[in-house]
Coordinates of N, CA, C and O in Angstrom, one line a residue:
D123 N 14.3 24.2 0.3 CA 13.6 25.1 -0.6 C 13.6 24.6 -2.0 O 13.6 25.4 -3.0
I124 N 13.6 23.3 -2.2 CA 13.5 22.7 -3.6 C 12.1 22.4 -3.9 O 11.4 21.8 -3.2
I125 N 11.7 22.9 -5.0 CA 10.3 22.6 -5.5 C 10.5 22.1 -7.0 O 11.0 22.8 -7.8
A126 N 10.3 20.8 -7.1 CA 10.4 20.2 -8.4 C 9.3 20.7 -9.3 O 8.2 21.0 -8.9
K127 N 9.6 20.8 -10.6 CA 8.6 21.2 -11.6 C 7.5 20.1 -11.5 O 7.7 19.0 -11.7
Q128 N 6.3 20.6 -11.4 CA 5.1 19.7 -11.2 C 4.1 19.9 -12.3 O 3.6 21.0 -12.6
P129 N 3.8 18.8 -13.0 CA 2.8 18.8 -14.0 C 1.4 18.8 -13.3 O 1.3 18.7 -12.1
A130 N 0.4 19.0 -14.1 CA -1.0 19.0 -13.5 C -1.2 17.6 -12.8 O -0.7 16.6 -13.3
L131 N -1.9 17.6 -11.7 CA -2.1 16.4 -11.0 C -3.0 15.4 -11.9 O -4.0 15.7 -12.4
N132 N -2.4 14.2 -12.1 CA -3.2 13.2 -12.7 C -2.6 11.8 -12.2 O -1.6 11.8 -11.6
E133 N -3.3 10.8 -12.5 CA -2.9 9.5 -12.0 C -1.5 9.1 -12.4 O -0.8 8.5 -11.6
E134 N -1.1 9.3 -13.6 CA 0.2 8.9 -14.1 C 1.3 9.6 -13.5 O 2.4 9.1 -13.4
K135 N 1.2 10.8 -13.0 CA 2.2 11.6 -12.5 C 2.1 11.9 -11.0 O 2.8 12.8 -10.4
I136 N 1.3 11.1 -10.3 CA 1.0 11.4 -8.9 C 2.3 11.3 -8.0 O 2.4 12.1 -7.0
N137 N 3.2 10.5 -8.4 CA 4.5 10.4 -7.5 C 5.4 11.6 -7.6 O 6.3 11.7 -6.9
L138 N 5.1 12.5 -8.6 CA 5.9 13.7 -8.6 C 5.6 14.6 -7.4 O 6.3 15.5 -7.1
F139 N 4.5 14.3 -6.7 CA 4.2 15.0 -5.5 C 4.7 14.3 -4.2 O 4.4 14.7 -3.1
S140 N 5.4 13.2 -4.4 CA 5.9 12.5 -3.2 C 6.9 13.3 -2.4 O 7.7 14.1 -3.0
V141 N 6.9 13.1 -1.1 CA 7.8 13.8 -0.3 C 9.0 13.0 0.1 O 8.8 11.8 0.4
G142 N 10.2 13.6 0.1 CA 11.4 12.9 0.6 C 11.7 13.6 1.9 O 11.3 14.8 2.1
L143 N 12.5 13.0 2.7 CA 12.8 13.5 4.0 C 14.3 13.4 4.2 O 14.8 12.3 4.2
L144 N 14.9 14.6 4.5 CA 16.3 14.6 4.8 C 16.4 14.9 6.3 O 15.9 15.9 6.8
I145 N 17.1 14.0 7.1 CA 17.2 14.2 8.5 C 18.7 14.4 8.8 O 19.5 13.5 8.4
V146 N 19.1 15.5 9.4 CA 20.5 15.7 9.8 C 20.6 15.8 11.3 O 19.9 16.6 11.9
L147 N 21.3 14.9 11.9 CA 21.5 14.9 13.3 C 22.9 15.5 13.6 O 23.9 15.0 13.1
D148 N 23.0 16.5 14.4 CA 24.3 17.1 14.7 C 24.4 17.2 16.3 O 23.8 18.1 16.8
I149 N 25.0 16.3 16.9 CA 25.1 16.2 18.3 C 26.6 16.2 18.8 O 27.4 15.3 18.4
E150 N 27.0 17.2 19.6 CA 28.3 17.3 20.1 C 29.4 17.2 18.9 O 30.3 16.4 19.0
D151 N 29.1 17.9 17.9 CA 30.0 17.9 16.7 C 30.1 16.6 15.9 O 31.0 16.4 15.1
K152 N 29.2 15.7 16.2 CA 29.0 14.4 15.5 C 27.8 14.6 14.6 O 26.7 15.0 15.1
K153 N 28.0 14.3 13.3 CA 26.9 14.5 12.4 C 26.5 13.3 11.6 O 27.4 12.5 11.2
M154 N 25.3 13.0 11.4 CA 24.8 11.9 10.6 C 23.6 12.4 9.7 O 22.8 13.2 10.2
N155 N 23.6 12.0 8.5 CA 22.6 12.3 7.5 C 21.8 11.1 7.1 O 22.4 10.1 6.8
F156 N 20.5 11.3 7.1 CA 19.6 10.2 6.7 C 18.7 10.7 5.6 O 18.1 11.8 5.7
L157 N 18.5 10.0 4.5 CA 17.7 10.4 3.4 C 16.6 9.3 3.2 O 16.9 8.2 2.8
L158 N 15.4 9.7 3.4 CA 14.2 8.8 3.2 C 13.5 9.3 2.0 O 12.9 10.3 2.0
C159 N 13.6 8.5 0.9 CA 13.1 8.9 -0.4 C 11.7 8.6 -0.8 O 11.2 9.2 -1.8
G160 N 11.0 7.9 0.0 CA 9.6 7.6 -0.3 C 9.4 7.1 -1.8 O 10.1 6.3 -2.2
D161 N 8.5 7.8 -2.5 CA 8.3 7.5 -3.9 C 8.8 8.6 -4.8 O 8.2 8.8 -5.9
M162 N 9.9 9.2 -4.4 CA 10.5 10.2 -5.3 C 10.9 9.6 -6.6 O 11.3 8.4 -6.6
V163 N 10.8 10.3 -7.7 CA 11.1 9.8 -9.0 C 12.2 10.5 -9.7 O 12.7 11.5 -9.1
N164 N 12.7 10.0 -10.8 CA 13.8 10.5 -11.5 C 13.8 12.0 -11.7 O 14.8 12.7 -11.5
E165 N 12.6 12.6 -12.1 CA 12.5 14.0 -12.3 C 12.8 14.8 -11.1 O 13.4 15.9 -11.2
V166 N 12.4 14.3 -9.9 CA 12.7 15.0 -8.7 C 14.2 15.0 -8.4 O 14.8 16.0 -8.0
F167 N 14.8 13.8 -8.6 CA 16.3 13.7 -8.3 C 17.1 14.6 -9.3 O 18.1 15.2 -8.9
N168 N 16.6 14.7 -10.5 CA 17.2 15.6 -11.5 C 17.2 17.1 -11.0 O 18.2 17.8 -11.1
E169 N 16.0 17.5 -10.5 CA 15.9 18.8 -9.9 C 16.8 19.1 -8.7 O 17.5 20.1 -8.6
I170 N 16.9 18.1 -7.8 CA 17.8 18.2 -6.7 C 19.2 18.3 -7.1 O 20.0 19.2 -6.6
A171 N 19.6 17.5 -8.1 CA 21.0 17.5 -8.6 C 21.4 18.9 -9.1 O 22.5 19.4 -8.9
E172 N 20.5 19.6 -9.7 CA 20.8 20.9 -10.3 C 21.0 22.0 -9.2 O 21.8 22.9 -9.4
V173 N 20.4 21.8 -8.0 CA 20.6 22.8 -7.0 C 21.3 22.3 -5.7 O 21.4 23.0 -4.7
Q174 N 21.8 21.1 -5.8 CA 22.3 20.4 -4.6 C 23.4 21.2 -3.9 O 23.4 21.5 -2.7
E175 N 24.4 21.7 -4.7 CA 25.5 22.4 -4.1 C 25.1 23.8 -3.6 O 25.4 24.2 -2.4
D176 N 24.3 24.5 -4.3 CA 23.8 25.9 -3.9 C 22.9 25.8 -2.7 O 23.0 26.7 -1.8
D177 N 22.1 24.8 -2.6 CA 21.2 24.7 -1.4 C 21.8 23.9 -0.3 O 21.1 23.5 0.7
E178 N 23.1 23.5 -0.4 CA 23.8 22.8 0.6 C 23.2 21.5 1.0 O 23.1 21.1 2.2
I179 N 22.7 20.8 0.0 CA 22.1 19.5 0.3 C 23.2 18.4 0.3 O 24.0 18.4 -0.7
P180 N 23.3 17.6 1.3 CA 24.5 16.7 1.4 C 24.4 15.7 0.2 O 23.4 15.4 -0.4
N181 N 25.6 15.1 0.0 CA 25.7 14.0 -1.0 C 26.3 12.8 -0.4 O 26.5 11.8 -1.0
T182 N 26.5 12.8 0.9 CA 27.0 11.7 1.7 C 26.0 11.4 2.8 O 25.6 12.4 3.5
Y183 N 25.5 10.2 2.9 CA 24.5 9.8 3.9 C 24.9 8.6 4.7 O 25.7 7.8 4.2
N184 N 24.4 8.5 5.9 CA 24.7 7.4 6.8 C 23.6 6.3 6.5 O 23.8 5.1 6.8
Y185 N 22.5 6.7 6.0 CA 21.4 5.8 5.7 C 20.5 6.4 4.6 O 20.2 7.6 4.6
V186 N 20.1 5.5 3.6 CA 19.2 5.9 2.5 C 18.1 4.9 2.5 O 18.4 3.7 2.4
K187 N 16.9 5.4 2.4 CA 15.7 4.5 2.1 C 15.6 4.6 0.6 O 15.3 5.7 0.1
I188 N 15.9 3.5 -0.1 CA 15.8 3.5 -1.6 C 14.4 3.7 -2.0 O 13.5 3.1 -1.6
P189 N 14.2 4.7 -3.0 CA 12.9 5.0 -3.5 C 12.3 3.9 -4.4 O 13.0 3.1 -5.0
H190 N 11.0 3.9 -4.5 CA 10.3 3.1 -5.5 C 10.7 1.6 -5.5 O 10.9 1.0 -6.6
H191 N 10.9 1.0 -4.3 CA 11.3 -0.4 -4.2 C 12.5 -0.8 -5.1 O 12.6 -1.9 -5.5
G192 N 13.4 0.2 -5.3 CA 14.6 -0.2 -6.1 C 14.3 -0.3 -7.6 O 15.1 -1.0 -8.3
G193 N 13.3 0.3 -8.1 CA 13.0 0.3 -9.5 C 13.7 1.3 -10.3 O 14.3 2.3 -9.8
K194 N 13.6 1.3 -11.6 CA 14.3 2.2 -12.5 C 13.6 3.6 -12.5 O 14.3 4.6 -12.9
S195 N 12.4 3.7 -12.0 CA 11.8 5.1 -12.1 C 12.4 6.0 -11.1 O 12.1 7.2 -11.1
A196 N 13.3 5.5 -10.2 CA 14.0 6.4 -9.3 C 15.5 6.2 -9.2 O 16.1 6.6 -8.3
Q197 N 16.0 5.6 -10.3 CA 17.5 5.3 -10.2 C 18.3 6.6 -10.3 O 19.5 6.5 -10.0
N198 N 17.7 7.7 -10.6 CA 18.5 9.0 -10.6 C 18.9 9.4 -9.2 O 19.6 10.4 -9.1
L199 N 18.5 8.7 -8.2 CA 19.0 9.0 -6.8 C 20.5 9.0 -6.9 O 21.1 9.8 -6.2
M200 N 21.1 8.2 -7.7 CA 22.5 8.1 -7.8 C 23.2 9.5 -8.2 O 24.3 9.7 -7.9
K201 N 22.4 10.3 -8.9 CA 22.9 11.6 -9.3 C 23.2 12.5 -8.1 O 24.0 13.5 -8.2
I202 N 22.6 12.2 -6.9 CA 22.8 13.1 -5.8 C 23.7 12.4 -4.7 O 23.9 12.9 -3.6
L203 N 24.2 11.2 -5.0 CA 25.1 10.5 -4.0 C 26.5 10.6 -4.4 O 26.9 10.8 -5.5
N204 N 27.4 10.6 -3.4 CA 28.8 10.7 -3.6 C 29.4 9.3 -3.7 O 29.5 8.5 -2.8
R205 N 30.0 9.0 -4.9 CA 30.6 7.7 -5.2 C 31.9 7.5 -4.4 O 32.2 6.4 -4.1
N206 N 32.5 8.6 -4.0 CA 33.8 8.5 -3.3 C 33.7 8.3 -1.8 O 34.6 8.0 -1.1
S207 N 32.5 8.5 -1.3 CA 32.2 8.3 0.1 C 30.9 7.5 0.3 O 29.8 8.1 0.4
K208 N 31.0 6.2 0.2 CA 29.8 5.3 0.1 C 29.0 5.4 1.4 O 29.5 5.5 2.5
C209 N 27.7 5.4 1.2 CA 26.7 5.3 2.3 C 26.9 3.9 2.8 O 26.9 2.9 2.1
P210 N 27.0 3.7 4.2 CA 27.2 2.4 4.7 C 26.0 1.4 4.6 O 26.2 0.2 4.4
V211 N 24.8 2.0 4.6 CA 23.6 1.1 4.6 C 22.4 1.8 4.0 O 22.2 3.0 4.1
A212 N 21.6 1.0 3.3 CA 20.4 1.4 2.7 C 19.3 0.3 2.9 O 19.7 -0.8 3.1
G213 N 18.1 0.7 2.7 CA 17.0 -0.3 2.8 C 16.0 -0.1 1.7 O 15.8 1.0 1.2
T214 N 15.4 -1.3 1.3 CA 14.4 -1.2 0.3 C 13.3 -2.3 0.6 O 13.5 -3.1 1.5
T215 N 12.2 -2.1 -0.1 CA 11.1 -3.1 0.0 C 10.9 -3.7 -1.3 O 11.5 -3.3 -2.3
I216 N 10.0 -4.7 -1.4 CA 9.7 -5.3 -2.7 C 8.4 -4.8 -3.2 O 7.5 -4.3 -2.5
F217 N 8.2 -5.1 -4.5 CA 6.9 -4.7 -5.2 C 6.5 -5.8 -6.2 O 7.3 -6.2 -7.0
R218 N 5.3 -6.2 -6.1 CA 4.7 -7.2 -7.0 C 3.3 -6.6 -7.4 O 2.6 -6.0 -6.5
K219 N 2.9 -6.6 -8.6 CA 1.7 -6.0 -9.1 C 0.4 -6.6 -8.5 O -0.6 -5.9 -8.3
S220 N 0.5 -7.8 -8.1 CA -0.7 -8.5 -7.6 C -0.3 -9.3 -6.3 O 0.9 -9.5 -6.1
K221 N -1.3 -9.8 -5.6 CA -1.0 -10.7 -4.5 C -0.8 -12.1 -4.9 O -0.5 -13.0 -4.0
D222 N -0.8 -12.4 -6.2 CA -0.6 -13.7 -6.7 C 0.9 -14.1 -6.5 O 1.8 -13.5 -7.1
K223 N 1.1 -15.1 -5.6 CA 2.5 -15.5 -5.3 C 3.2 -16.1 -6.5 O 4.4 -16.3 -6.4
N224 N 2.5 -16.5 -7.5 CA 3.1 -17.0 -8.7 C 3.7 -15.9 -9.6 O 4.5 -16.2 -10.5
E225 N 3.2 -14.7 -9.4 CA 3.7 -13.6 -10.3 C 5.1 -13.2 -9.8 O 5.3 -13.1 -8.6
P226 N 6.0 -12.9 -10.7 CA 7.3 -12.6 -10.2 C 7.3 -11.2 -9.6 O 6.5 -10.3 -9.8
I227 N 8.3 -11.0 -8.7 CA 8.5 -9.7 -8.1 C 9.0 -8.7 -9.1 O 9.9 -9.0 -9.9
K228 N 8.4 -7.6 -9.2 CA 8.7 -6.5 -10.1 C 10.0 -5.7 -9.7 O 10.8 -5.4 -10.5
N229 N 10.0 -5.3 -8.4 CA 11.1 -4.6 -7.9 C 11.5 -5.1 -6.5 O 10.6 -5.6 -5.8
P230 N 12.7 -5.0 -6.2 CA 13.8 -4.2 -6.8 C 14.4 -4.9 -8.0 O 14.4 -6.2 -8.1
L231 N 14.9 -4.1 -8.9 CA 15.5 -4.6 -10.1 C 17.0 -5.0 -9.9 O 17.7 -4.2 -9.3
D232 N 17.4 -6.1 -10.3 CA 18.8 -6.5 -10.2 C 19.8 -5.5 -10.7 O 20.7 -5.1 -10.0
A233 N 19.6 -5.0 -11.9 CA 20.5 -4.0 -12.4 C 20.5 -2.7 -11.6 O 21.6 -2.1 -11.5
T234 N 19.4 -2.2 -11.2 CA 19.3 -1.0 -10.4 C 20.1 -1.2 -9.0 O 20.9 -0.3 -8.7
I235 N 19.8 -2.3 -8.4 CA 20.5 -2.5 -7.1 C 22.0 -2.6 -7.3 O 22.8 -2.1 -6.5
K236 N 22.4 -3.3 -8.3 CA 23.9 -3.4 -8.6 C 24.5 -2.1 -8.9 O 25.6 -1.8 -8.5
A237 N 23.7 -1.2 -9.5 CA 24.2 0.2 -9.8 C 24.3 1.0 -8.5 O 25.3 1.7 -8.2
Y238 N 23.3 0.8 -7.6 CA 23.4 1.5 -6.3 C 24.6 1.0 -5.5 O 25.1 1.8 -4.7
K239 N 25.0 -0.2 -5.7 CA 26.1 -0.8 -4.9 C 27.4 0.0 -5.1 O 28.4 -0.1 -4.4
K240 N 27.5 0.8 -6.2 CA 28.7 1.7 -6.4 C 28.7 2.9 -5.4 O 29.7 3.5 -5.2
Y241 N 27.5 3.1 -4.8 CA 27.3 4.3 -3.9 C 27.0 3.8 -2.5 O 27.1 4.7 -1.5
I242 N 26.6 2.6 -2.3 CA 26.1 2.1 -1.0 C 26.7 0.8 -0.7 O 26.7 -0.1 -1.5
E243 N 27.3 0.6 0.5 CA 28.0 -0.6 0.9 C 27.0 -1.8 1.0 O 27.3 -2.8 0.5
K244 N 26.0 -1.6 1.8 CA 25.1 -2.7 2.1 C 23.6 -2.3 1.9 O 23.2 -1.3 2.3
I245 N 22.9 -3.1 1.1 CA 21.5 -2.8 0.9 C 20.6 -4.0 1.4 O 20.7 -5.1 0.9
S246 N 19.8 -3.6 2.4 CA 18.9 -4.6 3.0 C 17.6 -4.6 2.3 O 17.2 -3.5 1.8
C247 N 16.9 -5.7 2.4 CA 15.5 -5.8 1.8 C 14.6 -6.5 2.7 O 15.0 -7.4 3.4
T248 N 13.3 -6.1 2.7 CA 12.3 -6.7 3.5 C 12.0 -8.2 3.1 O 11.3 -8.9 3.9
S249 N 12.4 -8.6 2.0 CA 12.2 -10.0 1.6 C 13.4 -10.5 0.8 O 14.2 -9.7 0.3
D250 N 13.6 -11.8 0.7 CA 14.8 -12.4 0.0 C 14.5 -12.4 -1.5 O 14.0 -13.4 -2.0
V251 N 14.8 -11.3 -2.2 CA 14.5 -11.2 -3.6 C 15.4 -12.2 -4.4 O 15.0 -12.6 -5.5
E252 N 16.5 -12.6 -3.9 CA 17.4 -13.5 -4.7 C 16.7 -14.9 -4.8 O 16.9 -15.6 -5.8
K253 N 15.8 -15.2 -3.9 CA 15.1 -16.4 -3.9 C 13.6 -16.2 -4.4 O 12.9 -17.2 -4.4
G254 N 13.3 -15.0 -4.8 CA 11.9 -14.7 -5.2 C 10.9 -14.7 -4.1 O 9.7 -14.8 -4.4
S255 N 11.4 -14.5 -2.9 CA 10.5 -14.5 -1.7 C 9.6 -13.3 -1.7 O 10.1 -12.2 -1.9
Y256 N 8.4 -13.4 -1.3 CA 7.5 -12.3 -1.1 C 6.9 -12.4 0.3 O 5.7 -12.3 0.6
G257 N 7.8 -12.6 1.2 CA 7.4 -12.7 2.6 C 7.4 -11.4 3.3 O 7.5 -10.3 2.7
K258 N 7.3 -11.5 4.6 CA 7.2 -10.3 5.5 C 8.5 -10.2 6.3 O 8.9 -11.2 6.9
G259 N 9.1 -9.1 6.2 CA 10.4 -8.9 7.0 C 10.5 -7.5 7.6 O 9.8 -6.6 7.1
I260 N 11.3 -7.4 8.6 CA 11.6 -6.2 9.2 C 13.1 -5.9 9.2 O 13.9 -6.8 9.5
I261 N 13.5 -4.7 8.9 CA 14.9 -4.3 9.0 C 15.0 -3.3 10.1 O 14.4 -2.2 10.0
E262 N 15.7 -3.6 11.1 CA 15.9 -2.7 12.2 C 17.3 -2.1 12.2 O 18.3 -2.9 12.2
T263 N 17.4 -0.8 12.0 CA 18.7 -0.2 11.9 C 18.8 0.8 13.1 O 18.0 1.7 13.2
E264 N 19.9 0.7 13.8 CA 20.1 1.5 15.0 C 21.4 2.3 14.8 O 22.4 1.7 14.5
F265 N 21.3 3.6 15.1 CA 22.4 4.5 14.9 C 22.8 5.1 16.3 O 22.0 5.6 17.0
D266 N 24.1 5.0 16.6 CA 24.6 5.7 17.8 C 25.4 6.9 17.3 O 26.6 6.7 16.8
V267 N 24.8 8.0 17.3 CA 25.4 9.2 16.7 C 26.7 9.6 17.4 O 27.7 9.9 16.7
L268 N 26.7 9.5 18.7 CA 27.9 9.9 19.5 C 29.1 9.0 19.2 O 30.3 9.5 19.1
R269 N 28.9 7.8 19.0 CA 30.0 6.8 18.7 C 30.2 6.6 17.2 O 31.1 5.9 16.8
G270 N 29.3 7.1 16.4 CA 29.4 7.0 14.9 C 29.2 5.5 14.5 O 29.9 5.1 13.5
K271 N 28.4 4.8 15.2 CA 28.2 3.3 14.9 C 26.8 3.0 14.5 O 25.9 3.7 14.9
L272 N 26.6 2.0 13.7 CA 25.3 1.5 13.4 C 25.2 0.0 13.6 O 26.2 -0.7 13.5
S273 N 24.1 -0.5 13.9 CA 23.8 -1.9 14.0 C 22.6 -2.2 13.2 O 21.7 -1.4 13.0
L274 N 22.6 -3.4 12.6 CA 21.5 -3.8 11.7 C 21.0 -5.2 12.1 O 21.9 -6.1 12.3
E275 N 19.7 -5.3 12.2 CA 19.2 -6.6 12.5 C 18.0 -6.9 11.6 O 17.2 -5.9 11.4
V276 N 17.9 -8.0 11.0 CA 16.8 -8.4 10.1 C 15.9 -9.5 10.8 O 16.5 -10.3 11.5
R277 N 14.6 -9.4 10.6 CA 13.7 -10.4 11.1 C 12.8 -10.9 10.0 O 12.6 -10.2 9.1
G278 N 12.2 -12.0 10.3 CA 11.3 -12.6 9.3 C 12.0 -12.9 8.0 O 13.1 -13.5 8.1
E279 N 11.5 -12.5 6.9 CA 12.1 -12.9 5.6 C 13.0 -11.8 5.1 O 13.6 -11.9 4.0
A280 N 13.3 -10.8 5.9 CA 14.2 -9.7 5.5 C 15.6 -10.3 5.3 O 16.0 -11.2 6.0
I281 N 16.4 -9.7 4.4 CA 17.8 -10.1 4.3 C 18.7 -8.8 4.5 O 18.3 -7.7 4.2
E282 N 19.9 -9.1 5.0 CA 20.8 -8.0 5.4 C 21.5 -7.3 4.2 O 21.7 -6.1 4.2
D283 N 21.8 -8.1 3.2 CA 22.4 -7.5 2.0 C 22.1 -8.3 0.7 O 22.2 -9.5 0.7
I284 N 21.6 -7.6 -0.3 CA 21.2 -8.2 -1.5 C 22.2 -8.0 -2.6 O 22.9 -6.9 -2.6
W285 N 22.4 -8.9 -3.4 CA 23.3 -8.9 -4.6 C 24.7 -8.3 -4.2 O 25.3 -7.5 -4.7

């Protein structure tokens, strides 16, 4: 029941309407939380942080899809994560403003990913950003709720853990 404050719809603020998805699996008293952040931005995370406890929104997750390709426009995700109980794995994608392979990758940002590492054990990425790669990769993450286990497999140019 969280509704972030929304300005009038315009091109510059369109991501304020982005949807995040919280999935909670509770099977035979085994529970796993997954947070898929889409293009949620800092303002939305600020709103969630204000009501997180009252609305019983978890602060510990088994998986997080990092918003906005790991850029600074969504780094306030950290406001809703529990630093004392790290998320085991997260995933992100890369962003470059054009298809020109000579243009540097804009996101994920080194500083933002390093800050996330205080809350997340392993961050996978669809391309090898440490090498400046803009390839195609797949991150396959499988969760066994009953056993409380996860497996991770990367294909193509994806890497299992960055920075």
